[in-house]
Structure formats: structure tokens, C-alpha cells
Amino acid sequence: MQEQKKLKLYDVIVLGGGASGLMFLNHISKKKNTALVETNERVAKKLKISGGGKCNLTNTQVAVENFDGDATLVSQALHSFSQEKLLNFLDRNRVPLELRKNRYYFCENSSDEIIDVLKKGMKRVDVHLNHAITSVEKEGNNFIVQTDKSTLYAKKIVVATGGKSFKSLGASEIGVDIAKSFDMQVKEFTPALVGLTLQKEQSWMRELSGLSAYVHIKVGERTLKEEMLFAHKGISGPAVLSASLYWKKGTLSIDFLPTKNILSLTNNSKKLVSSVMPLAKRLSKALLNAVDVKDKECKKLSKEEKEKLQLLHHYSFAPAGNFGFTKAEVSRGGVLASELNVKTLESQKVSGLYFIGEVVDVTGELGGYNFQWAFSSAYLCAKSMK
Ligand SMILES: Cc1cc2nc3c(=O)[nH]c(=O)nc-3n(C[C@H](O)[C@H](O)[C@H](O)COP(=O)(O)OP(=O)(O)OC[C@H]3O[C@@H](n4cnc5c(N)ncnc54)[C@H](O)[C@@H]3O)c2cc1C
């Protein structure tokens, strides 16, 4: 009689070979019999192109306030793997870093420097590349992972399949689909860290395509202080990308001269208003037009015109929308924190099912916060797994 082949039961299967999945593999006990499933022909495709190919890995200042998500969960993850611990990990593994603008930590030469380190976690792991996960089910105490090419079995599953943006790099909604199939609550993904499109009234901004300026953008309670870029499709650049995280609908307000006071600048001068504004000439002129003030000698400004000029410190408007998932650096939304044990990232409803990284409803501001979250949540999960 032909002997039946015994099915392999893994201790853990990690779904998704991106930032969080690979960091998890670096910290899970080597005694565990582990597998990784990844749809692409190689791991870490998003890491590879992130931060212009150099990955902004973290920031000098990392606090709960830099994240849109459940404060207790974020705080637990940051506590278990802070930016200092991440910097130590990078140092121990000889990843050379470059500090930009005194704030942002990037790989010095290429994202390959962090990818090569993270890939060390794949030693002794069964790696299934080119396998697209289609579903996860639970039978008794064990999970069955269905891919387009195979069926795999495990005692525990770590969903690290990321968000929905940049489909071209393998992104999918499988993580939230898996959660939903287990009756877990999710917030649908929406594009975040993304440029904003404009209404007709702000079409003048499009004509400034290519120019950038340091601004303060106020959205709700937050003020984002960074460069803004005028783009052909709308507005972009670091300040706008971060603002997009907090903008849902309604207005935002831009201070185009955050370090100056327009009334002091224009006080009694014989110079033209546009020439005392410390901005590119083309931008100054367009701004004057937008607030309906003629470019003239500062001395000749009327009281009413001076009032209008003050609008440059709080130019308010409602964006039309955003550039969408093809351009968004991250997806806001995902598995609700209330569904997870904040100390382990295990599902409260389904024992043995864990979620880490962008698939969880936590999104960081621009500046290395999303990798910090991916790494911190992965570490917390790996270290808590018995
Ligand atoms: C252009 C760009 C630039 C960015 N720059 C930065 C930056 O400089 N700093 C920063 O902090 N963040 C940056 N981000 C965001 C950052 O890349 C992500 O937040 C981070 O990679 C999330 O890690 P993750 O492990 O959750 O998901 P990912 O790294 O996206 O990994 C998920 C993995 O799951 C795989 N997968 C998905 N669906 C399936 C399926 N059905 N079957 C099998 N495998 C599947 C994917 O192929 C992928 O490999 C950037 C993002 C983009 C798009």
C-alpha cells in the first residue's frame, strides 16, 4: 500500500516579505519551524524603492503623536522597539546611516544596505516566493493558508501583507480580507501620504508646477512644518504628504510665510510688495493675485489690502481629493486596534492569528515613521510569541 505523505505543519507562517515580515523573522525564536510566503519573485520590493531608493528608516524624534492610530498600541510597540533600539540594531548590523535635515535617518548609500540585513532573518526559513496568498482558514487549532500554487499549514499566522498602495510592487488587500473572513473589524484602506488635488479656485497653484516653498500647513489640530511642492496634478511635497494623513474632508490652511510677518515686511517700504516677500518671484506674484492684492509699492498699500495680505499666513481652501493609491506612500486604515491584543498583536477573536505593519490601522507621518511602526510592531509580536 502506498504510504500517505505526511503534511508539514509549521509553527509560524509569515504572510508577506516586506519590512515588517522580514523584521519579524529577524526576531522570532530560531527554534520555531517557520515559513514565509511572498507574492513577488523577491522580497522587500517596497523597501527597495522607499525614500528615493535610500529608505528613510526612522527619525530623531519618534512619539505617539507622529502616528494616526490607537495611542496605546503605538506606545506599546514603540516601548518594545524604540527608535534607539532600531538605531542600535542598524549599528550592530553595520547599516551606514545618513542624517538629513537633522531629523531623518536614511541609508547612506542604498536601501540594499537594510534589505541585506533583514534578509538574514530568512536563514532556516522555508521561503515560498511567487506565491500569492488567496485565503486563510482555521481548522481546529491549525491554520490552512491557500496560495495560488500550494496549501500550507501552521499553528500560528503572522499577517504582514502591508497596505493597498503601489499594486505594482505586490500590494493587495489580502490582509484586511483575511481579517474580515474571521469577522474582525477593519477600516477600509484610503490613500495617505499622498499629493492633494485642487478645486477650480486654486488652479493658480498648478501653474507654479515645479516650485517649492517652506510652509506651515494646519489641518485640524495638527500643524505640519516642511516644504510644499507645486505639482502639475495639484500640491505635494513633505508638508502636503503629512497633511494628507490628517485631512479627510473640509479645509486646510497654509501659512506661506511662516517665519516672517507680512505686515513687518511691507511696513512703509518703497519696494514692491513682491520684492520684499522672501519667496520665488513667480510664487510671490501668484500669491498676491490669489489674495487679490495688486503688486505695488508697500507704502501705497491700503488698510484693506494689508488685511488681505494677512491671508498669506492662513490661506484656507478645501482640496478636491488626492492623487490616489498609485501615488500614495501608505494606506490609512486596516485592522482595528480594538481587535488586537496590544501586547502581542494577536487577534482577540482568533488565537494564533497576528497582524503587524501597515495592515494594522496605524499610519505614521512622513519622516521614517512608517518603517519605525513596521519594525516596532514586528519586534513586539516576535518577542511576545511563545
Ligand atoms: C514610494 C514609497 C516610498 C516610501 N518611503 C518611505 C520612507 O522613506 N520611510 C518610511 O517610513 N516609509 C516609507 N514608505 C512606506 C513603507 O514602505 C511601508 O509603510 C512599509 O513597507 C510597510 O511595511 P509592511 O511590512 O507592513 O508592508 P510591505 O513592506 O508593503 O510588505 C508587504 C508584503 O506583502 C506582500 N503581499 C501583499 N499581498 C500579498 C499576497 N496576496 N500574497 C503574498 N504576498 C503578498 C507584498 O508583496 C509585500 O512584499 C514608502 C512607501 C512607498 C510606496
Coordinates of C-alpha atoms and ligand atoms in Angstrom, one line a residue:
M1 CA 0.0 0.0 0.0
Q2 CA 1.3 3.5 -0.9
E3 CA 2.3 5.4 2.2
Q4 CA 0.4 8.8 2.5
K5 CA 2.8 11.8 2.6
K6 CA 2.7 13.5 6.0
L7 CA 1.7 17.2 5.7
K8 CA 4.2 19.7 7.1
L9 CA 2.8 21.7 9.9
Y10 CA 4.8 24.9 10.5
D11 CA 5.0 26.6 13.9
V12 CA 4.6 30.0 12.2
I13 CA 3.9 31.2 8.7
V14 CA 4.6 34.8 7.9
L15 CA 2.4 36.2 5.1
G16 CA 4.3 39.0 3.3
G17 CA 8.1 39.5 2.9
G18 CA 8.2 43.3 3.4
A19 CA 9.6 45.5 6.1
S20 CA 7.5 44.0 9.0
G21 CA 7.6 40.4 7.8
L22 CA 11.4 40.4 7.5
M23 CA 11.9 42.2 10.8
F24 CA 9.7 39.6 12.5
L25 CA 11.8 36.8 11.0
N26 CA 14.9 38.5 12.5
H27 CA 13.5 38.3 16.0
I28 CA 11.4 35.2 16.2
S29 CA 13.0 32.3 18.1
K30 CA 15.2 30.2 15.8
K31 CA 13.7 27.1 17.4
K32 CA 10.5 27.7 15.6
N33 CA 9.8 26.0 12.3
T34 CA 8.9 29.0 10.2
A35 CA 7.8 29.7 6.6
L36 CA 7.5 32.9 4.6
V37 CA 5.0 33.4 1.8
E38 CA 5.5 36.3 -0.7
T39 CA 3.7 37.0 -3.9
N40 CA 6.7 38.6 -5.7
E41 CA 9.7 36.9 -7.1
R42 CA 11.8 38.6 -4.4
V43 CA 11.2 40.1 -1.0
A44 CA 11.3 43.8 0.0
K45 CA 10.3 45.4 -3.2
K46 CA 8.7 48.4 -1.5
L47 CA 11.7 48.8 0.8
K48 CA 13.9 48.9 -2.3
I49 CA 12.3 52.0 -3.7
S50 CA 11.3 53.7 -0.5
G51 CA 12.8 57.1 0.4
G52 CA 14.1 57.5 -3.2
G53 CA 16.0 54.2 -3.0
K54 CA 17.6 55.0 0.3
C55 CA 14.7 54.3 2.8
N56 CA 14.0 56.9 5.5
L57 CA 14.2 54.3 8.3
T58 CA 13.4 56.4 11.3
N59 CA 13.6 59.9 12.8
T60 CA 15.4 61.6 15.7
Q61 CA 12.0 62.3 17.3
V62 CA 9.6 59.5 17.5
A63 CA 6.5 59.9 19.6
V64 CA 2.9 58.6 19.7
E65 CA 1.8 61.9 18.3
N66 CA 3.6 61.2 15.0
F67 CA 1.1 58.4 14.3
D68 CA -2.5 58.3 13.3
G69 CA -3.8 55.3 15.2
D70 CA -4.5 53.8 18.6
A71 CA -2.2 55.5 21.1
T72 CA -2.0 52.6 23.5
L73 CA -1.0 50.2 20.7
V74 CA 1.5 52.6 19.2
S75 CA 3.0 53.3 22.6
Q76 CA 3.4 49.5 23.4
A77 CA 5.2 48.9 20.1
L78 CA 7.5 51.9 20.4
H79 CA 8.2 51.0 24.0
S80 CA 9.3 47.4 23.0
F81 CA 11.3 48.6 20.0
S82 CA 12.1 52.3 20.2
Q83 CA 14.0 54.3 17.6
E84 CA 17.0 53.9 19.8
K85 CA 16.7 50.1 19.7
L86 CA 16.3 50.3 15.9
L87 CA 19.4 52.5 15.6
N88 CA 21.3 50.0 17.8
F89 CA 20.1 47.2 15.6
L90 CA 21.2 49.1 12.5
D91 CA 24.5 49.9 14.1
R92 CA 25.2 46.3 15.2
N93 CA 24.5 45.1 11.7
R94 CA 26.7 47.8 10.2
V95 CA 24.0 49.7 8.2
P96 CA 25.6 53.1 7.5
L97 CA 23.1 55.9 8.0
E98 CA 22.9 59.5 6.8
L99 CA 21.1 62.1 9.0
R100 CA 19.2 64.6 6.8
K101 CA 17.9 67.9 7.9
N102 CA 19.0 66.9 11.5
R103 CA 15.9 64.7 11.6
Y104 CA 15.6 61.9 9.1
Y105 CA 17.7 58.8 9.1
F106 CA 18.3 57.4 5.6
C107 CA 20.5 54.5 4.4
E108 CA 23.8 56.2 3.4
N109 CA 24.1 54.6 0.0
S110 CA 21.2 52.4 -0.9
S111 CA 18.2 50.6 0.6
D112 CA 20.0 47.3 -0.2
E113 CA 22.0 48.0 3.0
I114 CA 19.0 47.4 5.2
I115 CA 17.4 44.8 2.9
D116 CA 20.6 42.6 3.1
V117 CA 20.5 42.8 6.8
L118 CA 16.8 42.0 7.0
K119 CA 17.2 39.1 4.6
K120 CA 19.5 37.4 7.2
G121 CA 16.3 36.5 9.0
M122 CA 15.3 34.2 6.1
K123 CA 18.0 31.7 7.0
R124 CA 16.5 28.4 8.2
V125 CA 13.0 29.7 7.0
D126 CA 11.1 27.9 4.2
V127 CA 10.6 30.7 1.7
H128 CA 7.8 30.5 -0.8
L129 CA 8.3 33.2 -3.4
N130 CA 5.9 33.8 -6.3
H131 CA 3.1 32.5 -4.1
A132 CA 0.0 34.8 -4.0
I133 CA -2.0 34.1 -0.8
T134 CA -5.7 33.8 -1.6
S135 CA -7.2 32.8 1.8
V136 CA -6.5 31.7 5.4
E137 CA -8.8 29.4 7.3
K138 CA -8.7 27.8 10.7
E139 CA -9.5 24.1 11.3
G140 CA -9.3 23.0 14.9
N141 CA -6.1 24.6 16.3
N142 CA -4.3 24.9 13.0
F143 CA -4.4 27.3 10.1
I144 CA -4.6 26.5 6.4
V145 CA -3.0 29.0 4.0
Q146 CA -4.2 28.8 0.5
T147 CA -1.9 30.3 -2.2
D148 CA -2.3 30.2 -6.0
K149 CA 0.2 27.3 -6.1
S150 CA 0.0 25.5 -2.8
T151 CA -1.7 24.8 0.5
L152 CA 0.4 25.3 3.7
Y153 CA -0.4 24.5 7.3
A154 CA 0.6 26.3 10.5
K155 CA -0.1 26.6 14.2
K156 CA 0.3 30.4 14.0
I157 CA -0.1 33.0 11.3
V158 CA 1.5 36.5 11.1
V159 CA -0.2 38.7 8.6
A160 CA 2.4 41.2 7.3
T161 CA 0.9 41.9 3.9
G162 CA 1.0 45.7 4.2
G163 CA -1.4 48.2 2.7
K164 CA -3.0 48.7 -0.7
S165 CA -0.8 51.4 -2.3
F166 CA 1.6 50.6 -5.1
K167 CA -0.1 47.5 -6.5
S168 CA 2.8 47.3 -9.0
L169 CA 5.0 46.3 -6.1
G170 CA 2.8 43.4 -4.9
A171 CA 0.4 45.4 -2.6
S172 CA -3.0 43.9 -2.1
E173 CA -5.9 43.9 0.3
I174 CA -5.5 40.3 1.3
G175 CA -4.6 41.3 4.9
V176 CA -7.9 43.0 5.5
D177 CA -9.7 40.3 3.6
I178 CA -8.2 37.7 5.9
A179 CA -9.3 39.7 9.0
K180 CA -12.8 40.1 7.6
S181 CA -13.1 36.4 6.9
F182 CA -12.6 35.9 10.6
D183 CA -15.3 38.5 11.4
M184 CA -12.7 41.0 12.6
Q185 CA -13.4 44.8 12.2
V186 CA -11.4 46.7 9.7
K187 CA -11.3 50.3 8.5
E188 CA -11.2 50.3 4.7
F189 CA -7.9 51.5 3.3
T190 CA -7.7 55.0 1.9
P191 CA -4.6 56.7 0.3
A192 CA -2.4 58.6 2.7
L193 CA 1.0 60.4 2.4
V194 CA -0.2 61.5 -1.0
G195 CA -0.5 64.7 -3.0
L196 CA -3.7 66.6 -3.0
T197 CA -5.8 67.7 -6.0
L198 CA -7.3 71.2 -6.2
Q199 CA -10.6 72.8 -6.8
K200 CA -11.0 75.3 -9.7
E201 CA -10.4 78.3 -7.4
Q202 CA -6.9 77.0 -6.6
S203 CA -5.9 76.2 -10.2
W204 CA -3.4 79.0 -10.0
M205 CA -1.3 76.7 -7.9
R206 CA -1.0 74.2 -10.7
E207 CA 0.6 76.9 -12.8
L208 CA 3.5 77.1 -10.3
S209 CA 4.4 73.4 -11.1
G210 CA 8.0 72.7 -10.1
L211 CA 8.3 75.4 -7.4
S212 CA 8.6 74.6 -3.7
A213 CA 8.4 76.7 -0.5
Y214 CA 8.8 76.1 3.2
V215 CA 5.3 76.4 4.7
H216 CA 3.2 75.5 7.7
I217 CA 0.0 73.6 6.9
K218 CA -2.7 73.5 9.6
V219 CA -5.1 70.6 9.3
G220 CA -7.4 70.0 12.3
E221 CA -5.3 70.3 15.4
R222 CA -2.0 69.5 13.6
T223 CA 0.5 71.8 12.0
L224 CA 2.9 70.3 9.5
K225 CA 6.1 72.3 9.0
E226 CA 8.0 71.4 5.9
E227 CA 8.5 72.0 2.2
M228 CA 5.4 72.1 -0.1
L229 CA 5.8 71.4 -3.8
F230 CA 3.5 72.8 -6.5
A231 CA 2.8 69.9 -8.9
H232 CA 1.1 69.6 -12.3
K233 CA -1.7 67.5 -10.7
G234 CA -2.1 69.6 -7.5
I235 CA 0.1 70.1 -4.5
S236 CA 2.7 67.7 -3.0
G237 CA 6.0 67.7 -1.1
P238 CA 6.6 66.6 2.5
A239 CA 4.3 69.1 4.2
V240 CA 1.4 68.2 2.0
L241 CA 2.0 64.4 2.2
S242 CA 1.9 64.6 6.0
A243 CA -1.1 66.9 6.0
S244 CA -2.9 64.3 3.8
L245 CA -2.7 61.9 6.7
Y246 CA -5.0 64.1 8.8
W247 CA -7.1 65.6 6.0
K248 CA -10.3 63.8 5.5
K249 CA -12.7 66.4 4.1
G250 CA -13.0 70.2 4.6
T251 CA -10.4 72.9 4.6
L252 CA -6.8 73.1 5.4
S253 CA -4.8 76.3 6.0
I254 CA -1.4 77.3 4.7
D255 CA 1.0 79.8 6.1
F256 CA 3.2 80.8 3.1
L257 CA 5.5 83.0 5.2
P258 CA 5.7 81.1 8.5
T259 CA 9.0 82.7 9.6
K260 CA 8.1 86.2 8.7
N261 CA 5.3 88.7 9.3
I262 CA 3.9 90.1 6.1
L263 CA 3.0 93.4 7.8
S264 CA 6.5 94.0 9.1
L265 CA 7.9 93.0 5.7
T266 CA 5.7 95.6 3.9
N267 CA 6.0 98.3 6.5
N268 CA 6.5 101.6 4.8
S269 CA 8.9 100.3 2.2
K270 CA 9.2 101.9 -1.2
K271 CA 9.9 98.5 -2.7
L272 CA 7.3 96.4 -4.5
V273 CA 5.3 94.0 -2.3
S274 CA 6.5 91.1 -4.4
S275 CA 10.1 92.0 -3.9
V276 CA 10.0 92.1 -0.1
M277 CA 8.4 88.7 0.1
P278 CA 11.2 86.1 0.6
L279 CA 9.8 83.7 -1.9
A280 CA 10.4 83.0 -5.6
K281 CA 9.2 85.9 -7.6
R282 CA 6.7 83.8 -9.6
L283 CA 5.2 82.5 -6.3
S284 CA 5.0 85.9 -4.7
K285 CA 3.1 87.3 -7.7
A286 CA 0.7 84.4 -7.8
L287 CA 0.1 84.7 -4.0
L288 CA -0.7 88.4 -4.3
N289 CA -3.1 87.6 -7.1
A290 CA -4.7 84.8 -5.0
V291 CA -5.4 87.2 -2.2
D292 CA -6.5 89.9 -4.6
V293 CA -3.8 92.5 -3.9
K294 CA -2.1 94.4 -6.7
D295 CA 1.7 94.3 -6.7
K296 CA 2.7 97.9 -5.8
E297 CA 4.9 99.9 -3.5
C298 CA 4.5 98.7 0.0
K299 CA 3.9 102.3 1.1
K300 CA 0.9 102.6 -1.1
L301 CA -1.0 99.6 0.4
S302 CA -4.4 100.5 1.8
K303 CA -5.7 99.2 5.1
E304 CA -8.0 96.8 3.3
E305 CA -5.1 95.5 1.2
K306 CA -3.0 95.0 4.3
E307 CA -5.8 92.9 5.8
K308 CA -6.0 90.8 2.6
L309 CA -2.2 90.3 2.8
Q310 CA -2.6 88.7 6.2
L311 CA -4.4 85.9 4.4
L312 CA -0.9 84.7 3.3
H313 CA -0.5 83.5 6.9
H314 CA -3.7 81.4 6.8
Y315 CA -4.7 80.7 3.2
S316 CA -7.6 78.3 3.6
F317 CA -9.1 76.1 1.0
A318 CA -10.7 72.7 0.6
P319 CA -8.7 70.3 -1.6
A320 CA -10.7 68.4 -4.2
G321 CA -9.2 64.9 -3.4
N322 CA -5.9 63.1 -3.6
F323 CA -3.6 61.5 -6.2
G324 CA -4.9 58.0 -5.3
F325 CA -3.4 54.6 -4.4
T326 CA -0.9 54.6 -7.3
K327 CA 0.9 57.6 -5.8
A328 CA 0.2 57.1 -2.1
E329 CA 3.1 56.1 0.1
V330 CA 0.9 54.4 2.5
S331 CA -2.7 53.3 3.1
R332 CA -4.6 54.6 6.1
G333 CA -6.9 52.1 7.7
G334 CA -6.6 48.4 8.2
V335 CA -7.3 46.0 11.1
L336 CA -8.7 47.9 14.0
A337 CA -6.5 48.1 17.1
S338 CA -9.5 47.2 19.2
E339 CA -9.4 43.7 17.5
L340 CA -5.8 43.1 18.7
N341 CA -4.1 42.4 21.9
V342 CA -1.9 45.5 22.3
K343 CA 0.9 43.4 24.0
T344 CA 1.2 40.8 21.3
L345 CA -0.7 41.9 18.2
E346 CA -2.7 38.7 18.3
S347 CA -6.3 38.8 17.3
Q348 CA -8.6 39.0 20.3
K349 CA -11.1 36.7 18.5
V350 CA -8.8 34.2 16.8
S351 CA -6.0 32.7 18.8
G352 CA -2.8 32.2 16.8
L353 CA -3.6 34.9 14.2
Y354 CA -1.4 38.0 14.4
F355 CA -1.2 41.3 12.4
I356 CA 1.8 43.6 12.0
G357 CA 2.9 46.6 10.0
E358 CA 0.8 48.6 7.6
V359 CA -2.1 46.2 7.6
V360 CA -2.9 47.4 11.1
D361 CA -4.8 50.7 11.4
V362 CA -1.8 52.7 12.4
T363 CA -0.2 55.2 10.0
G364 CA 2.9 57.3 10.6
E365 CA 3.6 60.8 9.3
L366 CA 6.2 61.3 6.7
G367 CA 9.7 61.0 8.0
G368 CA 10.6 57.4 8.7
Y369 CA 7.6 56.7 10.9
N370 CA 6.1 54.0 8.8
F371 CA 9.2 51.9 8.8
Q372 CA 9.5 52.5 12.6
W373 CA 6.0 51.2 13.0
A374 CA 6.6 48.2 10.7
F375 CA 9.7 47.3 12.7
S376 CA 8.4 48.1 16.2
S377 CA 5.1 46.1 15.6
A378 CA 7.1 43.2 14.2
Y379 CA 9.5 43.1 17.1
L380 CA 6.7 43.3 19.7
C381 CA 4.9 40.4 18.0
A382 CA 8.0 38.2 17.6
K383 CA 9.2 38.7 21.2
S384 CA 5.8 38.0 22.7
M385 CA 5.3 34.8 20.7
K386 CA 5.9 31.8 22.9
Ligands
LIG1 C1 7.2 55.1 -2.9 C2 7.2 54.8 -1.4 C3 8.1 55.4 -0.6 C4 8.1 55.2 0.8 N1 9.1 55.7 1.5 C5 9.1 55.5 2.9 C6 10.2 56.0 3.7 O1 11.2 56.6 3.2 N2 10.1 55.9 5.0 C7 9.0 55.2 5.6 O2 9.0 55.0 6.8 N3 8.0 54.6 4.9 C8 8.1 54.8 3.5 N4 7.1 54.2 2.7 C9 6.1 53.3 3.4 C10 6.7 51.9 3.8 O3 7.3 51.4 2.6 C11 5.6 51.0 4.3 O4 4.9 51.6 5.3 C12 6.2 49.7 4.8 O5 6.9 49.0 3.7 C13 5.2 48.8 5.4 O6 5.7 47.6 5.7 P1 4.9 46.2 5.7 O7 5.7 45.1 6.0 O8 3.6 46.4 6.5 O9 4.4 46.1 4.2 P2 5.2 45.9 2.9 O10 6.6 46.4 3.1 O11 4.4 46.6 1.8 O12 5.2 44.4 2.7 C14 4.1 43.6 2.4 C15 4.5 42.4 1.6 O13 3.3 41.5 1.4 C16 3.3 41.1 0.1 N5 2.0 40.7 -0.3 C17 0.9 41.5 -0.4 N6 -0.2 40.8 -0.8 C18 0.2 39.5 -0.9 C19 -0.4 38.3 -1.3 N7 -1.7 38.3 -1.7 N8 0.3 37.2 -1.3 C20 1.6 37.1 -0.9 N9 2.3 38.3 -0.6 C21 1.6 39.4 -0.6 C22 3.8 42.3 -0.7 O14 4.3 41.9 -2.0 C23 4.9 42.8 0.2 O15 6.2 42.2 -0.1 C24 7.1 54.3 1.4 C25 6.2 53.7 0.5 C26 6.2 54.0 -0.8 C27 5.2 53.3 -1.7

